[in-house]
Amino acid sequence: MSHHFIEFDNVYFSYPGGHEALRGVSFRITHGEKVALLGLNGSGKSTILLHTNGLLLPTRGTVNVGGIPVTRRTAPEVRRSVGMVFQNPDDQLFMPTVEEDVAFGPLNMGLEIEEVRRRVADALQRVGAEDLKQRAPFQLSGGQKKAVALATVLSMEPDIMVMDEPTAELDLRARRRVADIISRFNHSCLIATHDMDLARELCPRAILVADGYVTADGPTPEIIKLFTSVI
Ligand SMILES: Nc1ncnc2c1ncn2[C@@H]1O[C@H](COP(=O)(O)OP(=O)(O)OP(=O)(O)O)[C@@H](O)[C@H]1O
Ligand SMILES: [Mg+2]
């Protein structure tokens, strides 16, 4: 993939059961941009993120990642470049040990075992979870799970990172680590967060979502001011 962009063009999405969660979402994130996705609970942030790698597909409109329209057919290819940290780490961790969870992606990519080992060690070290590698993911604390979930994405060395509440439940030290990881990531990054300090620190641009619409898009300090003035 040569251009790591994400483009939403007039995306509508209704969940089975009929709730219309997205109602004409359009934006474009270009290569290397770090963008915060802000909005109240239930505004549509997670729904937007789940469209960036084909876990959800638009009811109407299109999502394009690096020149590839996201469809059921292209989703596996798109997932190789878009690394997604889910809001709930239990949706992401399913192997018997932390080490196996972090190795799962690189093994699936067909990498040599030595390279897989290197990536697993590197990813666990970066999130400060080396000591957890033999533990069962489902027995970890909320913050530990969140750190390990991030490691499963880092080990795939994605071209684009999409993160849903990456600092929720993290203590100060873990939050600092995650902020450093994001700031060192050179490619595009879309981060849904309620952590306004994180958005301010890491993302020059923010997109504000309300009721399934993009209501504002621009420099983060301005968008935060607008957001806090309307609640
Ligand atoms: N699986 C689902 N089935 C039906 N409706 C859903 C489902 N998931 C989310 N919704 C609805 O879609 C809307 C958008 O939800 P979404 O999870 O995208 O919000 P969000 O902005 O991520 O909120 P939060 O800040 O609480 O994480 C909400 O009204 C929610 O109730
Ligand atoms: Mg959400």
mmCIF file with all atom_site columns, N, CA and C in Angstrom, residues 26-54:
data_model
loop_
_atom_site.group_PDB
_atom_site.id
_atom_site.type_symbol
_atom_site.label_atom_id
_atom_site.label_alt_id
_atom_site.label_comp_id
_atom_site.label_asym_id
_atom_site.label_entity_id
_atom_site.label_seq_id
_atom_site.pdbx_PDB_ins_code
_atom_site.Cartn_x
_atom_site.Cartn_y
_atom_site.Cartn_z
_atom_site.occupancy
_atom_site.B_iso_or_equiv
_atom_site.pdbx_formal_charge
_atom_site.auth_seq_id
_atom_site.auth_comp_id
_atom_site.auth_asym_id
_atom_site.auth_atom_id
_atom_site.pdbx_PDB_model_num
ATOM 1  N N  . SER A 1 26 ? -18.454 11.729 6.267  1.00 0.00 ? 26 SER A N  1
ATOM 2  C CA . SER A 1 26 ? -17.399 11.939 5.266  1.00 0.00 ? 26 SER A CA 1
ATOM 3  C C  . SER A 1 26 ? -16.191 12.582 5.932  1.00 0.00 ? 26 SER A C  1
ATOM 4  N N  . PHE A 1 27 ? -15.013 12.054 5.677  1.00 0.00 ? 27 PHE A N  1
ATOM 5  C CA . PHE A 1 27 ? -13.748 12.692 6.060  1.00 0.00 ? 27 PHE A CA 1
ATOM 6  C C  . PHE A 1 27 ? -12.615 11.976 5.349  1.00 0.00 ? 27 PHE A C  1
ATOM 7  N N  . ARG A 1 28 ? -11.454 12.622 5.333  1.00 0.00 ? 28 ARG A N  1
ATOM 8  C CA . ARG A 1 28 ? -10.277 11.981 4.738  1.00 0.00 ? 28 ARG A CA 1
ATOM 9  C C  . ARG A 1 28 ? -9.084  12.240 5.640  1.00 0.00 ? 28 ARG A C  1
ATOM 10 N N  . ILE A 1 29 ? -8.367  11.180 5.929  1.00 0.00 ? 29 ILE A N  1
ATOM 11 C CA . ILE A 1 29 ? -7.148  11.299 6.731  1.00 0.00 ? 29 ILE A CA 1
ATOM 12 C C  . ILE A 1 29 ? -5.993  10.921 5.829  1.00 0.00 ? 29 ILE A C  1
ATOM 13 N N  . THR A 1 30 ? -5.027  11.809 5.696  1.00 0.00 ? 30 THR A N  1
ATOM 14 C CA . THR A 1 30 ? -3.937  11.524 4.758  1.00 0.00 ? 30 THR A CA 1
ATOM 15 C C  . THR A 1 30 ? -2.736  10.945 5.494  1.00 0.00 ? 30 THR A C  1
ATOM 16 N N  . HIS A 1 31 ? -1.747  10.542 4.710  1.00 0.00 ? 31 HIS A N  1
ATOM 17 C CA . HIS A 1 31 ? -0.603  9.824  5.254  1.00 0.00 ? 31 HIS A CA 1
ATOM 18 C C  . HIS A 1 31 ? 0.111   10.595 6.367  1.00 0.00 ? 31 HIS A C  1
ATOM 19 N N  . GLY A 1 32 ? 0.315   9.903  7.495  1.00 0.00 ? 32 GLY A N  1
ATOM 20 C CA . GLY A 1 32 ? 1.077   10.487 8.592  1.00 0.00 ? 32 GLY A CA 1
ATOM 21 C C  . GLY A 1 32 ? 0.272   11.344 9.542  1.00 0.00 ? 32 GLY A C  1
ATOM 22 N N  . GLU A 1 33 ? -1.010  11.576 9.219  1.00 0.00 ? 33 GLU A N  1
ATOM 23 C CA . GLU A 1 33 ? -1.831  12.406 10.111 1.00 0.00 ? 33 GLU A CA 1
ATOM 24 C C  . GLU A 1 33 ? -2.245  11.646 11.365 1.00 0.00 ? 33 GLU A C  1
ATOM 25 N N  . LYS A 1 34 ? -2.290  12.358 12.480 1.00 0.00 ? 34 LYS A N  1
ATOM 26 C CA . LYS A 1 34 ? -2.833  11.784 13.717 1.00 0.00 ? 34 LYS A CA 1
ATOM 27 C C  . LYS A 1 34 ? -4.101  12.562 14.054 1.00 0.00 ? 34 LYS A C  1
ATOM 28 N N  . VAL A 1 35 ? -5.215  11.844 14.086 1.00 0.00 ? 35 VAL A N  1
ATOM 29 C CA . VAL A 1 35 ? -6.510  12.496 14.210 1.00 0.00 ? 35 VAL A CA 1
ATOM 30 C C  . VAL A 1 35 ? -7.292  11.908 15.394 1.00 0.00 ? 35 VAL A C  1
ATOM 31 N N  . ALA A 1 36 ? -7.833  12.787 16.237 1.00 0.00 ? 36 ALA A N  1
ATOM 32 C CA . ALA A 1 36 ? -8.673  12.342 17.350 1.00 0.00 ? 36 ALA A CA 1
ATOM 33 C C  . ALA A 1 36 ? -10.125 12.340 16.902 1.00 0.00 ? 36 ALA A C  1
ATOM 34 N N  . LEU A 1 37 ? -10.862 11.309 17.313 1.00 0.00 ? 37 LEU A N  1
ATOM 35 C CA . LEU A 1 37 ? -12.292 11.219 17.028 1.00 0.00 ? 37 LEU A CA 1
ATOM 36 C C  . LEU A 1 37 ? -13.007 11.449 18.355 1.00 0.00 ? 37 LEU A C  1
ATOM 37 N N  . LEU A 1 38 ? -13.717 12.573 18.438 1.00 0.00 ? 38 LEU A N  1
ATOM 38 C CA . LEU A 1 38 ? -14.342 12.972 19.704 1.00 0.00 ? 38 LEU A CA 1
ATOM 39 C C  . LEU A 1 38 ? -15.857 12.919 19.578 1.00 0.00 ? 38 LEU A C  1
ATOM 40 N N  . GLY A 1 39 ? -16.523 12.752 20.703 1.00 0.00 ? 39 GLY A N  1
ATOM 41 C CA . GLY A 1 39 ? -17.984 12.737 20.691 1.00 0.00 ? 39 GLY A CA 1
ATOM 42 C C  . GLY A 1 39 ? -18.505 12.068 21.947 1.00 0.00 ? 39 GLY A C  1
ATOM 43 N N  . LEU A 1 40 ? -19.749 12.351 22.269 1.00 0.00 ? 40 LEU A N  1
ATOM 44 C CA . LEU A 1 40 ? -20.365 11.790 23.472 1.00 0.00 ? 40 LEU A CA 1
ATOM 45 C C  . LEU A 1 40 ? -20.565 10.277 23.331 1.00 0.00 ? 40 LEU A C  1
ATOM 46 N N  . ASN A 1 41 ? -20.868 9.611  24.431 1.00 0.00 ? 41 ASN A N  1
ATOM 47 C CA . ASN A 1 41 ? -21.198 8.181  24.400 1.00 0.00 ? 41 ASN A CA 1
ATOM 48 C C  . ASN A 1 41 ? -22.340 7.965  23.404 1.00 0.00 ? 41 ASN A C  1
ATOM 49 N N  . GLY A 1 42 ? -22.163 6.961  22.563 1.00 0.00 ? 42 GLY A N  1
ATOM 50 C CA . GLY A 1 42 ? -23.228 6.608  21.627 1.00 0.00 ? 42 GLY A CA 1
ATOM 51 C C  . GLY A 1 42 ? -23.289 7.473  20.376 1.00 0.00 ? 42 GLY A C  1
ATOM 52 N N  . SER A 1 43 ? -22.291 8.358  20.183 1.00 0.00 ? 43 SER A N  1
ATOM 53 C CA . SER A 1 43 ? -22.345 9.266  19.026 1.00 0.00 ? 43 SER A CA 1
ATOM 54 C C  . SER A 1 43 ? -21.968 8.572  17.710 1.00 0.00 ? 43 SER A C  1
ATOM 55 N N  . GLY A 1 44 ? -21.237 7.449  17.802 1.00 0.00 ? 44 GLY A N  1
ATOM 56 C CA . GLY A 1 44 ? -20.894 6.712  16.579 1.00 0.00 ? 44 GLY A CA 1
ATOM 57 C C  . GLY A 1 44 ? -19.407 6.487  16.356 1.00 0.00 ? 44 GLY A C  1
ATOM 58 N N  . LYS A 1 45 ? -18.570 6.816  17.342 1.00 0.00 ? 45 LYS A N  1
ATOM 59 C CA . LYS A 1 45 ? -17.113 6.703  17.161 1.00 0.00 ? 45 LYS A CA 1
ATOM 60 C C  . LYS A 1 45 ? -16.666 5.266  16.886 1.00 0.00 ? 45 LYS A C  1
ATOM 61 N N  . SER A 1 46 ? -17.084 4.336  17.758 1.00 0.00 ? 46 SER A N  1
ATOM 62 C CA . SER A 1 46 ? -16.654 2.940  17.556 1.00 0.00 ? 46 SER A CA 1
ATOM 63 C C  . SER A 1 46 ? -17.204 2.402  16.243 1.00 0.00 ? 46 SER A C  1
ATOM 64 N N  . THR A 1 47 ? -18.420 2.793  15.915 1.00 0.00 ? 47 THR A N  1
ATOM 65 C CA . THR A 1 47 ? -19.021 2.329  14.658 1.00 0.00 ? 47 THR A CA 1
ATOM 66 C C  . THR A 1 47 ? -18.175 2.805  13.472 1.00 0.00 ? 47 THR A C  1
ATOM 67 N N  . ILE A 1 48 ? -17.706 4.042  13.528 1.00 0.00 ? 48 ILE A N  1
ATOM 68 C CA . ILE A 1 48 ? -16.831 4.549  12.462 1.00 0.00 ? 48 ILE A CA 1
ATOM 69 C C  . ILE A 1 48 ? -15.553 3.710  12.399 1.00 0.00 ? 48 ILE A C  1
ATOM 70 N N  . LEU A 1 49 ? -14.917 3.496  13.560 1.00 0.00 ? 49 LEU A N  1
ATOM 71 C CA . LEU A 1 49 ? -13.644 2.763  13.558 1.00 0.00 ? 49 LEU A CA 1
ATOM 72 C C  . LEU A 1 49 ? -13.814 1.353  12.988 1.00 0.00 ? 49 LEU A C  1
ATOM 73 N N  . LEU A 1 50 ? -14.930 0.703  13.323 1.00 0.00 ? 50 LEU A N  1
ATOM 74 C CA . LEU A 1 50 ? -15.132 -0.674 12.856 1.00 0.00 ? 50 LEU A CA 1
ATOM 75 C C  . LEU A 1 50 ? -15.313 -0.744 11.332 1.00 0.00 ? 50 LEU A C  1
ATOM 76 N N  . HIS A 1 51 ? -15.563 0.423  10.709 1.00 0.00 ? 51 HIS A N  1
ATOM 77 C CA . HIS A 1 51 ? -15.648 0.477  9.241  1.00 0.00 ? 51 HIS A CA 1
ATOM 78 C C  . HIS A 1 51 ? -14.269 0.587  8.580  1.00 0.00 ? 51 HIS A C  1
ATOM 79 N N  . THR A 1 52 ? -13.228 0.939  9.354  1.00 0.00 ? 52 THR A N  1
ATOM 80 C CA . THR A 1 52 ? -11.924 1.169  8.716  1.00 0.00 ? 52 THR A CA 1
ATOM 81 C C  . THR A 1 52 ? -11.234 -0.129 8.341  1.00 0.00 ? 52 THR A C  1
ATOM 82 N N  . ASN A 1 53 ? -11.688 -1.251 8.886  1.00 0.00 ? 53 ASN A N  1
ATOM 83 C CA . ASN A 1 53 ? -11.066 -2.516 8.454  1.00 0.00 ? 53 ASN A CA 1
ATOM 84 C C  . ASN A 1 53 ? -12.103 -3.577 8.063  1.00 0.00 ? 53 ASN A C  1
ATOM 85 N N  . GLY A 1 54 ? -13.278 -3.089 7.726  1.00 0.00 ? 54 GLY A N  1
ATOM 86 C CA . GLY A 1 54 ? -14.276 -3.997 7.153  1.00 0.00 ? 54 GLY A CA 1
ATOM 87 C C  . GLY A 1 54 ? -14.980 -4.898 8.155  1.00 0.00 ? 54 GLY A C  1
#
